[in-house]
CSV table of N, CA, C and O in Angstrom, one decimal:
chain,number,residue,atom,x,y,z
A,1,MET,N,-0.4,4.8,15.4
A,1,MET,CA,-0.9,4.9,14.0
A,1,MET,C,0.2,5.7,13.2
A,1,MET,O,0.7,6.7,13.7
A,2,LEU,N,0.5,5.2,12.0
A,2,LEU,CA,1.4,5.8,11.2
A,2,LEU,C,0.8,6.2,9.9
A,2,LEU,O,0.2,5.4,9.2
A,3,PHE,N,0.9,7.5,9.5
A,3,PHE,CA,0.4,8.0,8.2
A,3,PHE,C,1.5,8.4,7.4
A,3,PHE,O,2.4,9.1,7.8
A,4,ARG,N,1.5,8.0,6.1
A,4,ARG,CA,2.5,8.4,5.1
A,4,ARG,C,1.8,9.1,4.0
A,4,ARG,O,0.8,8.6,3.5
A,5,SER,N,2.3,10.2,3.7
A,5,SER,CA,1.7,11.0,2.6
A,5,SER,C,2.7,11.0,1.4
A,5,SER,O,3.9,11.1,1.6
A,6,TYR,N,2.1,11.0,0.2
A,6,TYR,CA,2.9,11.0,-1.0
A,6,TYR,C,2.4,12.1,-1.9
A,6,TYR,O,1.2,12.4,-2.0
A,7,GLY,N,3.4,12.8,-2.6
A,7,GLY,CA,3.0,13.8,-3.5
A,7,GLY,C,2.6,13.2,-4.8
A,7,GLY,O,2.6,12.0,-5.0
A,8,LYS,N,2.2,14.1,-5.8
A,8,LYS,CA,1.8,13.6,-7.1
A,8,LYS,C,2.9,12.8,-7.7
A,8,LYS,O,4.1,13.2,-7.6
A,9,GLN,N,2.6,11.7,-8.4
A,9,GLN,CA,3.6,10.8,-9.0
A,9,GLN,C,3.3,10.6,-10.5
A,9,GLN,O,2.1,10.4,-10.9
A,10,TYR,N,4.3,10.7,-11.3
A,10,TYR,CA,4.2,10.4,-12.7
A,10,TYR,C,5.0,9.1,-12.9
A,10,TYR,O,6.1,8.9,-12.3
A,11,PHE,N,4.5,8.2,-13.7
A,11,PHE,CA,5.1,6.9,-13.8
A,11,PHE,C,5.9,6.7,-15.1
A,11,PHE,O,6.5,5.6,-15.4
A,12,ASP,N,6.0,7.8,-15.9
A,12,ASP,CA,6.9,7.7,-17.1
A,12,ASP,C,7.6,9.0,-17.3
A,12,ASP,O,7.3,10.0,-16.7
A,13,ALA,N,8.6,9.0,-18.2
A,13,ALA,CA,9.4,10.2,-18.5
A,13,ALA,C,8.7,11.3,-19.1
A,13,ALA,O,9.1,12.4,-19.1
A,14,PHE,N,7.5,11.0,-19.7
A,14,PHE,CA,6.8,12.0,-20.5
A,14,PHE,C,5.7,12.7,-19.6
A,14,PHE,O,5.0,13.6,-20.0
A,15,ASN,N,5.7,12.3,-18.3
A,15,ASN,CA,4.7,12.9,-17.4
A,15,ASN,C,3.2,12.8,-17.9
A,15,ASN,O,2.5,13.8,-17.9
A,16,THR,N,2.9,11.6,-18.4
A,16,THR,CA,1.6,11.4,-18.9
A,16,THR,C,0.5,11.5,-17.8
A,16,THR,O,0.5,10.8,-16.8
A,17,GLU,N,-0.4,12.5,-18.0
A,17,GLU,CA,-1.3,12.9,-17.0
A,17,GLU,C,-2.4,11.8,-16.8
A,17,GLU,O,-2.8,11.6,-15.6
A,18,ARG,N,-2.8,11.0,-17.8
A,18,ARG,CA,-3.8,10.0,-17.6
A,18,ARG,C,-3.4,8.8,-16.7
A,18,ARG,O,-4.3,8.1,-16.3
A,19,ILE,N,-2.1,8.6,-16.6
A,19,ILE,CA,-1.7,7.5,-15.7
A,19,ILE,C,-1.0,8.0,-14.5
A,19,ILE,O,-0.3,7.3,-13.7
A,20,ALA,N,-1.1,9.3,-14.2
A,20,ALA,CA,-0.4,9.9,-13.0
A,20,ALA,C,-1.3,9.7,-11.8
A,20,ALA,O,-2.5,9.5,-11.9
A,21,GLN,N,-0.7,9.7,-10.6
A,21,GLN,CA,-1.3,9.5,-9.4
A,21,GLN,C,-1.3,10.8,-8.6
A,21,GLN,O,-0.2,11.3,-8.3
A,22,ASP,N,-2.4,11.4,-8.2
A,22,ASP,CA,-2.5,12.6,-7.4
A,22,ASP,C,-2.0,12.3,-6.0
A,22,ASP,O,-1.9,11.1,-5.6
A,23,ALA,N,-1.7,13.3,-5.2
A,23,ALA,CA,-1.2,13.1,-3.9
A,23,ALA,C,-2.2,12.3,-3.0
A,23,ALA,O,-3.4,12.4,-3.2
A,24,TYR,N,-1.7,11.5,-2.1
A,24,TYR,CA,-2.6,10.7,-1.3
A,24,TYR,C,-1.8,10.4,0.0
A,24,TYR,O,-0.6,10.6,0.1
A,25,ALA,N,-2.5,9.8,1.0
A,25,ALA,CA,-2.0,9.4,2.3
A,25,ALA,C,-2.5,8.0,2.6
A,25,ALA,O,-3.7,7.7,2.3
A,26,VAL,N,-1.7,7.2,3.2
A,26,VAL,CA,-2.0,5.9,3.6
A,26,VAL,C,-1.7,5.7,5.1
A,26,VAL,O,-0.5,6.1,5.5
A,27,GLY,N,-2.6,5.2,5.9
A,27,GLY,CA,-2.3,5.1,7.3
A,27,GLY,C,-2.4,3.6,7.7
A,27,GLY,O,-3.2,2.8,7.2
A,28,ASN,N,-1.4,3.2,8.6
A,28,ASN,CA,-1.3,1.9,9.1
A,28,ASN,C,-1.4,1.9,10.7
A,28,ASN,O,-0.9,2.9,11.3
A,29,ALA,N,-2.0,0.9,11.3
A,29,ALA,CA,-2.1,0.9,12.8
A,29,ALA,C,-1.7,-0.5,13.3
A,29,ALA,O,-2.0,-1.5,12.6
A,30,ARG,N,-1.2,-0.5,14.5
A,30,ARG,CA,-0.9,-1.8,15.1
A,30,ARG,C,-1.0,-1.6,16.6
A,30,ARG,O,-0.5,-0.6,17.2
A,31,LEU,N,-1.7,-2.5,17.3
A,31,LEU,CA,-1.9,-2.6,18.7
A,31,LEU,C,-1.4,-3.9,19.2
A,31,LEU,O,-1.9,-5.0,18.7
A,32,SER,N,-0.5,-3.9,20.2
A,32,SER,CA,0.0,-5.2,20.7
A,32,SER,C,0.1,-5.2,22.2
A,32,SER,O,0.1,-4.2,22.8
A,33,PHE,N,0.1,-6.4,22.7
A,33,PHE,CA,0.2,-6.7,24.1
A,33,PHE,C,1.2,-7.8,24.3
A,33,PHE,O,1.1,-8.8,23.7
A,34,ASP,N,2.1,-7.6,25.3
A,34,ASP,CA,3.1,-8.6,25.6
A,34,ASP,C,3.0,-8.8,27.1
A,34,ASP,O,3.0,-7.9,27.9
A,35,SER,N,2.8,-10.1,27.5
A,35,SER,CA,2.8,-10.4,28.9
A,35,SER,C,4.2,-10.5,29.5
A,35,SER,O,5.2,-10.7,28.8
A,36,ALA,N,4.3,-10.3,30.8
A,36,ALA,CA,5.6,-10.4,31.5
A,36,ALA,C,5.7,-11.8,32.2
A,36,ALA,O,4.6,-12.4,32.5
A,37,GLY,N,6.9,-12.2,32.4
A,37,GLY,CA,7.0,-13.5,33.0
A,37,GLY,C,8.0,-14.4,32.3
A,37,GLY,O,8.4,-14.1,31.2
A,38,PRO,N,8.2,-15.6,32.8
A,38,PRO,CA,9.2,-16.5,32.1
A,38,PRO,C,8.6,-17.0,30.8
A,38,PRO,O,9.4,-17.3,29.9
A,39,ARG,N,7.3,-17.2,30.7
A,39,ARG,CA,6.7,-17.6,29.5
A,39,ARG,C,6.0,-16.4,28.9
A,39,ARG,O,4.9,-16.0,29.4
A,40,ASN,N,6.5,-15.9,27.8
A,40,ASN,CA,6.0,-14.7,27.3
A,40,ASN,C,5.0,-14.9,26.2
A,40,ASN,O,5.2,-15.6,25.2
A,41,PHE,N,3.8,-14.4,26.4
A,41,PHE,CA,2.7,-14.5,25.5
A,41,PHE,C,2.5,-13.1,24.8
A,41,PHE,O,2.5,-12.1,25.5
A,42,SER,N,2.2,-13.1,23.5
A,42,SER,CA,2.0,-11.8,22.9
A,42,SER,C,0.8,-11.9,21.9
A,42,SER,O,0.6,-13.0,21.3
A,43,VAL,N,0.1,-10.8,21.7
A,43,VAL,CA,-0.9,-10.8,20.7
A,43,VAL,C,-0.9,-9.4,20.1
A,43,VAL,O,-0.7,-8.4,20.8
A,44,ALA,N,-1.1,-9.3,18.8
A,44,ALA,CA,-1.1,-8.0,18.1
A,44,ALA,C,-2.2,-8.0,17.1
A,44,ALA,O,-2.5,-9.0,16.4
A,45,PHE,N,-2.8,-6.8,17.0
A,45,PHE,CA,-3.9,-6.6,15.9
A,45,PHE,C,-3.3,-5.5,15.0
A,45,PHE,O,-2.8,-4.5,15.5
A,46,TRP,N,-3.4,-5.7,13.7
A,46,TRP,CA,-2.9,-4.6,12.8
A,46,TRP,C,-3.9,-4.4,11.6
A,46,TRP,O,-4.7,-5.3,11.3
A,47,VAL,N,-3.8,-3.2,11.1
A,47,VAL,CA,-4.5,-2.8,9.9
A,47,VAL,C,-3.6,-2.0,9.0
A,47,VAL,O,-2.9,-1.1,9.5
A,48,LYS,N,-3.6,-2.3,7.7
A,48,LYS,CA,-2.9,-1.6,6.7
A,48,LYS,C,-3.9,-0.8,5.9
A,48,LYS,O,-4.9,-1.4,5.5
A,49,ASN,N,-3.6,0.4,5.5
A,49,ASN,CA,-4.4,1.2,4.7
A,49,ASN,C,-5.8,1.4,5.4
A,49,ASN,O,-6.8,1.0,4.9
A,50,VAL,N,-5.7,2.0,6.6
A,50,VAL,CA,-6.9,2.1,7.4
A,50,VAL,C,-8.1,2.7,6.7
A,50,VAL,O,-9.2,2.3,6.9
A,51,THR,N,-7.9,3.7,6.0
A,51,THR,CA,-9.0,4.5,5.3
A,51,THR,C,-9.4,3.9,4.0
A,51,THR,O,-10.2,4.4,3.3
A,52,ASP,N,-8.8,2.7,3.6
A,52,ASP,CA,-9.1,2.1,2.3
A,52,ASP,C,-8.9,3.0,1.1
A,52,ASP,O,-9.7,3.1,0.2
A,53,GLU,N,-7.8,3.8,1.2
A,53,GLU,CA,-7.5,4.7,0.1
A,53,GLU,C,-7.3,4.0,-1.2
A,53,GLU,O,-6.5,3.0,-1.3
A,54,LYS,N,-7.9,4.5,-2.3
A,54,LYS,CA,-7.7,4.0,-3.6
A,54,LYS,C,-6.6,4.8,-4.3
A,54,LYS,O,-6.6,6.0,-4.4
A,55,TYR,N,-5.5,4.1,-4.8
A,55,TYR,CA,-4.4,4.8,-5.4
A,55,TYR,C,-3.7,3.9,-6.4
A,55,TYR,O,-3.9,2.6,-6.3
A,56,LEU,N,-2.9,4.4,-7.3
A,56,LEU,CA,-2.2,3.7,-8.2
A,56,LEU,C,-0.8,3.5,-7.7
A,56,LEU,O,-0.1,4.4,-7.3
A,57,ALA,N,-0.3,2.3,-7.7
A,57,ALA,CA,1.1,2.0,-7.3
A,57,ALA,C,2.1,2.0,-8.5
A,57,ALA,O,3.3,2.2,-8.3
A,58,TYR,N,1.5,1.9,-9.7
A,58,TYR,CA,2.4,1.9,-10.9
A,58,TYR,C,1.5,2.1,-12.1
A,58,TYR,O,0.4,1.8,-12.1
A,59,GLY,N,2.1,2.7,-13.1
A,59,GLY,CA,1.4,2.9,-14.4
A,59,GLY,C,2.4,2.8,-15.5
A,59,GLY,O,3.6,3.2,-15.4
A,60,LEU,N,2.0,2.3,-16.6
A,60,LEU,CA,2.8,2.1,-17.8
A,60,LEU,C,2.0,2.6,-19.0
A,60,LEU,O,1.0,2.1,-19.4
A,61,ASN,N,2.6,3.6,-19.7
A,61,ASN,CA,1.9,4.2,-20.9
A,61,ASN,C,2.2,3.3,-22.1
A,61,ASN,O,3.4,3.2,-22.5
A,62,GLN,N,1.2,2.7,-22.6
A,62,GLN,CA,1.4,1.8,-23.8
A,62,GLN,C,0.4,2.2,-24.9
A,62,GLN,O,0.1,1.5,-25.8
A,63,ASN,N,-0.1,3.4,-24.8
A,63,ASN,CA,-1.2,3.9,-25.7
A,63,ASN,C,-0.7,4.9,-26.7
A,63,ASN,O,-1.3,5.1,-27.8
A,64,ASP,N,0.5,5.5,-26.5
A,64,ASP,CA,1.0,6.6,-27.4
A,64,ASP,C,1.9,6.0,-28.4
A,64,ASP,O,2.5,4.9,-28.2
A,65,ALA,N,2.1,6.7,-29.6
A,65,ALA,CA,3.0,6.2,-30.6
A,65,ALA,C,4.4,6.1,-30.2
A,65,ALA,O,5.1,5.2,-30.6
A,66,ASP,N,4.9,6.9,-29.3
A,66,ASP,CA,6.3,6.9,-28.9
A,66,ASP,C,6.5,5.9,-27.8
A,66,ASP,O,7.7,5.7,-27.4
A,67,THR,N,5.5,5.2,-27.3
A,67,THR,CA,5.7,4.2,-26.2
A,67,THR,C,5.1,2.8,-26.6
A,67,THR,O,4.9,2.0,-25.7
A,68,GLY,N,4.9,2.6,-27.9
A,68,GLY,CA,4.5,1.2,-28.3
A,68,GLY,C,3.2,1.2,-29.0
A,68,GLY,O,2.9,0.3,-29.8
A,69,GLN,N,2.3,2.1,-28.7
A,69,GLN,CA,1.0,2.2,-29.3
A,69,GLN,C,0.3,0.8,-29.3
A,69,GLN,O,-0.2,0.4,-30.4
A,70,LEU,N,0.2,0.2,-28.2
A,70,LEU,CA,-0.5,-1.1,-28.1
A,70,LEU,C,-2.0,-0.9,-27.9
A,70,LEU,O,-2.8,-1.8,-27.9
A,71,GLY,N,-2.4,0.4,-27.6
A,71,GLY,CA,-3.9,0.7,-27.5
A,71,GLY,C,-4.4,0.6,-26.1
A,71,GLY,O,-5.6,0.6,-25.9
A,72,PHE,N,-3.5,0.5,-25.1
A,72,PHE,CA,-4.0,0.5,-23.7
A,72,PHE,C,-2.9,1.1,-22.8
A,72,PHE,O,-1.8,1.2,-23.2
A,73,ASP,N,-3.3,1.4,-21.6
A,73,ASP,CA,-2.4,1.8,-20.5
A,73,ASP,C,-2.5,0.7,-19.4
A,73,ASP,O,-3.5,0.2,-19.2
A,74,TYR,N,-1.3,0.4,-18.8
A,74,TYR,CA,-1.3,-0.6,-17.8
A,74,TYR,C,-1.2,0.2,-16.5
A,74,TYR,O,-0.3,1.0,-16.3
A,75,THR,N,-2.0,-0.1,-15.5
A,75,THR,CA,-1.9,0.5,-14.2
A,75,THR,C,-2.1,-0.6,-13.1
A,75,THR,O,-2.8,-1.6,-13.3
A,76,LEU,N,-1.4,-0.5,-12.0
A,76,LEU,CA,-1.4,-1.4,-10.9
A,76,LEU,C,-2.0,-0.7,-9.7
A,76,LEU,O,-1.4,0.3,-9.3
A,77,VAL,N,-3.1,-1.1,-9.2
A,77,VAL,CA,-3.7,-0.4,-8.1
A,77,VAL,C,-3.0,-0.8,-6.8
A,77,VAL,O,-2.4,-1.9,-6.7
A,78,GLY,N,-3.0,0.1,-5.8
A,78,GLY,CA,-2.3,-0.2,-4.5
A,78,GLY,C,-3.2,-1.1,-3.7
A,78,GLY,O,-4.3,-1.4,-4.0
A,79,GLU,N,-2.6,-1.7,-2.6
A,79,GLU,CA,-3.2,-2.6,-1.8
A,79,GLU,C,-4.4,-2.0,-1.1
A,79,GLU,O,-4.4,-0.9,-0.6
A,80,PRO,N,-5.5,-2.8,-1.0
A,80,PRO,CA,-6.7,-2.3,-0.3
A,80,PRO,C,-6.5,-2.5,1.2
A,80,PRO,O,-5.4,-2.9,1.6
A,81,ARG,N,-7.5,-2.1,2.0
A,81,ARG,CA,-7.4,-2.3,3.5
A,81,ARG,C,-7.2,-3.8,3.8
A,81,ARG,O,-7.9,-4.6,3.2
A,82,THR,N,-6.2,-4.1,4.6
A,82,THR,CA,-6.0,-5.5,5.0
A,82,THR,C,-5.8,-5.4,6.6
A,82,THR,O,-5.4,-4.4,7.1
A,83,TYR,N,-6.1,-6.5,7.2
A,83,TYR,CA,-6.1,-6.5,8.7
A,83,TYR,C,-5.8,-8.0,9.1
A,83,TYR,O,-6.0,-8.9,8.4
A,84,GLY,N,-5.2,-8.1,10.3
A,84,GLY,CA,-4.9,-9.4,10.8
A,84,GLY,C,-4.6,-9.4,12.3
A,84,GLY,O,-4.6,-8.4,13.0
A,85,VAL,N,-4.3,-10.6,12.8
A,85,VAL,CA,-3.9,-10.8,14.2
A,85,VAL,C,-2.7,-11.7,14.2
A,85,VAL,O,-2.5,-12.6,13.4
A,86,GLU,N,-1.8,-11.4,15.1
A,86,GLU,CA,-0.5,-12.2,15.3
A,86,GLU,C,-0.5,-12.6,16.8
A,86,GLU,O,-0.8,-11.8,17.7
A,87,VAL,N,-0.3,-13.9,17.0
A,87,VAL,CA,-0.2,-14.5,18.3
A,87,VAL,C,1.2,-15.1,18.4
A,87,VAL,O,1.6,-15.9,17.5
A,88,GLY,N,1.8,-14.9,19.6
A,88,GLY,CA,3.1,-15.5,19.8
A,88,GLY,C,3.3,-16.0,21.2
A,88,GLY,O,2.6,-15.6,22.2
A,89,TYR,N,4.1,-17.0,21.4
A,89,TYR,CA,4.4,-17.6,22.7
A,89,TYR,C,5.9,-18.0,22.7
A,89,TYR,O,6.3,-18.8,21.8
A,90,ARG,N,6.6,-17.5,23.7
A,90,ARG,CA,8.0,-17.9,23.9
A,90,ARG,C,8.1,-18.8,25.1
A,90,ARG,O,7.6,-18.6,26.2
A,91,PHE,N,8.9,-19.9,24.9
A,91,PHE,CA,9.1,-20.8,26.0
A,91,PHE,C,10.5,-21.2,26.2
A,91,PHE,O,11.4,-20.8,25.4
């Protein structure tokens, strides 16, 4: 399992607090099995964002007079928990 931690992030030069992201950590895990022999079979199970951490991946200040004053802020949320299986066969 791999955990990555990130410190507080500001997404603009003005350090706008309302679109800033506080510190957070995201963990990913992968479990795989490879068979031995002339015909190699493999299977892997993986999970990204194991704890389903909610975080902002990006923010754009469009609400202030010096940044366009469009009346809204744009934020992009990070990926939620995802999981899957990989199967391989070499011949």
